[in-house]
XYZ file of C-alpha atoms in Angstrom:
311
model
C 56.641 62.144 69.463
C 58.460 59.212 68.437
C 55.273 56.839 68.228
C 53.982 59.825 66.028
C 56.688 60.191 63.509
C 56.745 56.371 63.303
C 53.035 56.351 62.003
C 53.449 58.948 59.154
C 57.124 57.843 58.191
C 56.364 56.611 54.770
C 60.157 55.756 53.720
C 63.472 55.807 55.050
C 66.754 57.341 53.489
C 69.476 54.592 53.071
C 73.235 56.473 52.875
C 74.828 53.703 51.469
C 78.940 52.998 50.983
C 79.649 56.555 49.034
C 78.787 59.767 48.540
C 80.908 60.457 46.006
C 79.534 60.222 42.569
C 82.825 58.848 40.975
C 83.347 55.865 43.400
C 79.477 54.753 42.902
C 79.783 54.566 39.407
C 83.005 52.506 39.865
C 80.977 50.158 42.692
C 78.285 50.204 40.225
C 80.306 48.363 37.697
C 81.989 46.344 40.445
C 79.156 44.926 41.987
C 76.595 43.908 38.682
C 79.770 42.015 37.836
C 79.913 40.509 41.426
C 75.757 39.950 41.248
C 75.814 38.470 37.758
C 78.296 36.069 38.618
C 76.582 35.616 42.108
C 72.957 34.762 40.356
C 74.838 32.532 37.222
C 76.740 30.803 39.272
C 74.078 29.463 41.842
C 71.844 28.747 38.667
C 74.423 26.464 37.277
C 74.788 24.508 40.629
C 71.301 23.995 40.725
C 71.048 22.972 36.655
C 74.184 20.549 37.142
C 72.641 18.864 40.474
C 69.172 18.367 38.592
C 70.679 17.418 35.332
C 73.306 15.015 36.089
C 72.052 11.774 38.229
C 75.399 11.077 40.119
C 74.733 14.678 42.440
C 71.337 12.972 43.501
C 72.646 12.347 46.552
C 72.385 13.486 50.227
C 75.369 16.392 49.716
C 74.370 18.093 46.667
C 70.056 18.323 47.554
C 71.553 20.302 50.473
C 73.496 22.323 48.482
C 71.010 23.119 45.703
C 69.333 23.935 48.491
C 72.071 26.281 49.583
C 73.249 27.799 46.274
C 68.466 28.688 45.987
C 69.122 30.337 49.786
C 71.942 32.354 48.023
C 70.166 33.418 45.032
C 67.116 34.767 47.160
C 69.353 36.717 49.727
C 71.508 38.285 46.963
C 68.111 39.648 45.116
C 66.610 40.652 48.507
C 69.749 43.031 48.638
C 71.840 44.009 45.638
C 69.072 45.180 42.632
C 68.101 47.752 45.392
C 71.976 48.467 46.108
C 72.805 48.760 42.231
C 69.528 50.780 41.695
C 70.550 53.501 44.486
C 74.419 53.849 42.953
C 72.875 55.414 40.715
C 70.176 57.521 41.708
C 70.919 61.188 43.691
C 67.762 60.279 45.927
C 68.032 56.667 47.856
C 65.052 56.650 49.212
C 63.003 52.748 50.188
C 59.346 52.915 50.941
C 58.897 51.790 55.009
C 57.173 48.091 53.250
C 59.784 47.715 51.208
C 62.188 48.626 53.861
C 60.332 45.949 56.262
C 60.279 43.078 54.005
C 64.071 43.412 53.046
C 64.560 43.126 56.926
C 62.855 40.413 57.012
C 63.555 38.519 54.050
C 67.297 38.944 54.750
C 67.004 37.880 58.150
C 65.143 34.533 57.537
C 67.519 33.621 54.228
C 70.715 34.369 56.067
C 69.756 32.609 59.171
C 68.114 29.748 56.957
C 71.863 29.335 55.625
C 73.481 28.972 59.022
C 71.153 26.147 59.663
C 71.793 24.745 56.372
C 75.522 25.004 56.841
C 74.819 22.780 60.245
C 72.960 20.434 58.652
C 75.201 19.946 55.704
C 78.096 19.381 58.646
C 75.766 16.613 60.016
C 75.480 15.007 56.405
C 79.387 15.378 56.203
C 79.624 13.807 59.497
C 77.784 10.460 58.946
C 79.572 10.283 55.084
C 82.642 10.304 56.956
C 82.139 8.331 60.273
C 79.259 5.766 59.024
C 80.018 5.361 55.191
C 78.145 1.980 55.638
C 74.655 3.596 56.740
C 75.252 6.503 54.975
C 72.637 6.157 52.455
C 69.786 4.669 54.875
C 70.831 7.259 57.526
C 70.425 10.383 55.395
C 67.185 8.860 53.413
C 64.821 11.175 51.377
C 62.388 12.039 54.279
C 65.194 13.355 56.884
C 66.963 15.354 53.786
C 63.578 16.825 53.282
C 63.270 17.554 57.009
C 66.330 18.896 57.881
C 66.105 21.414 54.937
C 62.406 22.634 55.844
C 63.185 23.225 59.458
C 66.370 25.084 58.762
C 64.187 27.528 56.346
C 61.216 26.986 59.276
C 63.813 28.316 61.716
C 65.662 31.361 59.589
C 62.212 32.875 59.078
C 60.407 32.513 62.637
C 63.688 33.805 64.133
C 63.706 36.499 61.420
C 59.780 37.163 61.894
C 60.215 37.809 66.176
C 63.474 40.261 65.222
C 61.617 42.072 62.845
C 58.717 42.755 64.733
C 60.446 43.914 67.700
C 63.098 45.976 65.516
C 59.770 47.846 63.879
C 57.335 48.266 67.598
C 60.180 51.149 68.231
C 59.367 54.604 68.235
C 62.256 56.557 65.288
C 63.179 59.279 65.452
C 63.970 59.988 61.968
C 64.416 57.928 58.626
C 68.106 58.256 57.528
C 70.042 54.903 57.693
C 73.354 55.262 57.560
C 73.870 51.511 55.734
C 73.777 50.515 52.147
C 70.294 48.381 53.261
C 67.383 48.300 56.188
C 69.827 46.122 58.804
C 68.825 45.114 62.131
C 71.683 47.227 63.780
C 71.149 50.148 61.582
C 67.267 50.272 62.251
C 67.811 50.590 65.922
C 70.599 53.392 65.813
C 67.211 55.437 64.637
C 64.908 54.623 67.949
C 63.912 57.439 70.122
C 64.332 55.015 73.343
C 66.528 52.829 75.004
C 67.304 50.137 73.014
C 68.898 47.396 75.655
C 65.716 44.983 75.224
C 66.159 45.172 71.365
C 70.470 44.833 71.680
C 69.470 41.948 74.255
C 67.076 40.281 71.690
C 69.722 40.828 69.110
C 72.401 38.767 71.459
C 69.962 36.283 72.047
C 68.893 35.742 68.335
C 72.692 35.804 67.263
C 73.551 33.058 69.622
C 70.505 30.766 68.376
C 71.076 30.957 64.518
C 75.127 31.195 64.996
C 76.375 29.418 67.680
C 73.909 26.228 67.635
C 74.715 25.659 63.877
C 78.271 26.563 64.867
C 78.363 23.825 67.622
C 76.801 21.143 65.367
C 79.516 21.717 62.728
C 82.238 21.846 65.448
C 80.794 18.151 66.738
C 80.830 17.501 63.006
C 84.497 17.972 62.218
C 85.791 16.698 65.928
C 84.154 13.566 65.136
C 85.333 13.853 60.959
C 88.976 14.856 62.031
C 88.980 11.836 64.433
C 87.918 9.529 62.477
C 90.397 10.626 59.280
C 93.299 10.327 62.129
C 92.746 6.787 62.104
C 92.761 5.786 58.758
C 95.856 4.400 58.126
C 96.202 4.951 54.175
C 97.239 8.062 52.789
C 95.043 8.184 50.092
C 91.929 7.719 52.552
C 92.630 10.682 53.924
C 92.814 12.617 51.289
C 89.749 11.151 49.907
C 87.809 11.943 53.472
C 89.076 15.091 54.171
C 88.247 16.036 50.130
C 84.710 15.180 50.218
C 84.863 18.221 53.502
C 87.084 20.372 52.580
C 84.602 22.938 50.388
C 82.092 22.587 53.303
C 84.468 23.544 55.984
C 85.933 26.269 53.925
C 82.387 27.816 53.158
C 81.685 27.478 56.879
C 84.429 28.970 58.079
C 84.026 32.368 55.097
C 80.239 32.611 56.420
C 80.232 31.939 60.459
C 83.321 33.902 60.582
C 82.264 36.707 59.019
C 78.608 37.034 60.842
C 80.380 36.467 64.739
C 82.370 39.526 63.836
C 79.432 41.718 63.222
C 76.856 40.283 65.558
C 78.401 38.994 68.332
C 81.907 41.122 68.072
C 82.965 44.114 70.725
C 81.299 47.190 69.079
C 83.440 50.261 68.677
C 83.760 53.795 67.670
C 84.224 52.576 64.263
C 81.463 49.639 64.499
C 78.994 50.532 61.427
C 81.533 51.256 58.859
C 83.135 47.020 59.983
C 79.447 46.371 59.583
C 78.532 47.955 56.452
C 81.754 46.036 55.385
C 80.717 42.484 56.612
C 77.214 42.954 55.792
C 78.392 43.401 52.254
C 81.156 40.769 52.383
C 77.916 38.538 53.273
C 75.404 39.807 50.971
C 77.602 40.172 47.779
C 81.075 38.110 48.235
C 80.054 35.033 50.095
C 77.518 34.147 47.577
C 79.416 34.828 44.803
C 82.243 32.703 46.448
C 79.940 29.425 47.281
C 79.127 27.980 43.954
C 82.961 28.469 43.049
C 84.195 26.830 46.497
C 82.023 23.725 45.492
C 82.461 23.798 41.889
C 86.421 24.195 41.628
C 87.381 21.792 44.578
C 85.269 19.341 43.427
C 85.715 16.725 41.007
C 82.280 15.651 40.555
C 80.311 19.280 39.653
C 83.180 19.570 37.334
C 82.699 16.153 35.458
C 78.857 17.182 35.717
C 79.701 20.444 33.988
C 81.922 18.611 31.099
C 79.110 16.250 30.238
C 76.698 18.802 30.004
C 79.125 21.333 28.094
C 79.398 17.616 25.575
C 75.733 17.178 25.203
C 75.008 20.322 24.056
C 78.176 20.295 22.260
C 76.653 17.481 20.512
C 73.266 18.550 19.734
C 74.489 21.267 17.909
């Protein structure tokens, strides 16, 4: 029967965070604030970085890179969210359904691997300033960033596949969007392989990036130990410091929900996460890198000036 319903299924039925008609007009207004932000924000990053010739370097084409990661996840998610907060029916068609899956899969995991990279580039800024720039040339930038996107969506293509071959036996998620966990609560059979597969996929895009950035800072932290000025340390522990705190808002955040004990209470800490993720840590990046750091904030003054000029 299962098999059966899966065929003519034609859409599922997302519950999202509220029923109550009150609070979703109140998360409505919340959240377009959080997206617009979230979408302006990343935008500016990525205007600054191409505008401004001192951010051509190694750090910032990873996180323009980053902050383009960010923009697609949040509009793989939110619109949808914001659309169904309110509408009395939240209903997604099962292709639409599929593809968000997918496409937040492959963007989130891309980001992990981008986060591990980025600790790499941190690592030989830090530990080999004097081969910095012929270390992290062009070609290996461009590498690194393709095969963490490469990565996110293969490992997002074999979950999704595997999450969708069940048989369901109905079409109510009880999530704010189609999420890995959330899909499988609906199978009609034993879902060990998929929980398994889950694990296994978890450990590849979290805990490799998460051991590269852990080398990373070991090697970073023992390096700064050993500078003897006071000011050097500042200066190398400043050019880390946003990365490390981004790193620590995003990996901590995903362990908990993937990899975390899972409890009678489980989906509502997941619905939670998944939306500290999807809406908060994006929002959160681009003002991370932008505040704590001197040089996107001289980039943004001479901009603000040239304009300022023109007119």
């Amino acid at each position: 029967m299962g098999r059966e319903n899966q065929t003519w299924m034609s859409e599922f039925i997302l519950l999202g965070l509220s029923s109550c008609w009150e609070t979703q007009v109140s998360l409505f207004v919340l959240f377009l604030a959080m997206y617009l932000v979230t979408v302006l924000g990343n935008f500016l990053i990525l205007l600054l970085i191409r505008l401004d010739n001192r951010l051509n370097t190694p750090m910032y084409f990873f996180l323009s890179v980053l902050s383009f990661v960010d923009i697609c996840y949040t509009n793989s998610t939110v619109p949808q969210m914001l659309v169904h907060f309110l509408s009395a029916r939240k209903s997604i068609p099962f292709p639409s359904c599929v593809l968000q899956l997918y496409a937040s899969l492959a963007l989130g995991g891309s980001e992990f691997f981008l986060l591990g990279a980025m600790a790499y580039d941190r690592y030989v800024a830090v530990c080999h300033p004097l081969h910095y720039t012929v270390t992290m040339h062009g070609g290996l930038c461009l590498g690194l960033a393709a095969g963490c996107l490469v990565a996110g969506f293969i490992n997002s293509l074999m979950e999704t596949i595997i999450t969708f071959r069940l048989p369901l036996c109905h079409n109510v998620i009880n999530h704010f969007t189609c999420e890995t966990l959330a899909v499988l609560r609906l199978a009609c059979v034993d879902i060990s392989f998929n929980m398994v597969m889950v694990a296994i996929s978890g450990f590849l895009v979290l805990m490799v990036p998460c051991s590269l950035v852990l080398f990373s800072y070991g090697r970073i932290v023992f390096t700064i130990l050993r500078i003897r000025s006071t000011q050097g340390c500042r200066k190398a522990f400043g050019t880390c410091a946003s990365h490390l705190a981004v790193v620590c808002m995003c990996f901590g955040a995903t362990i908990f929900t993937y990899l975390g004990p899972r409890s009678a209470s489980s989906v509502e800490e997941e619905k939670m996460v998944a939306l500290f993720y999807a809406v908060v840590a994006p929002m959160l990046n681009p003002l991370i890198y932008s505040l704590r750091n001197k040089d996107v904030m001289a980039a943004f003054w001479k901009v603000l000036e040239k304009f300022g000029a023109k007119e």
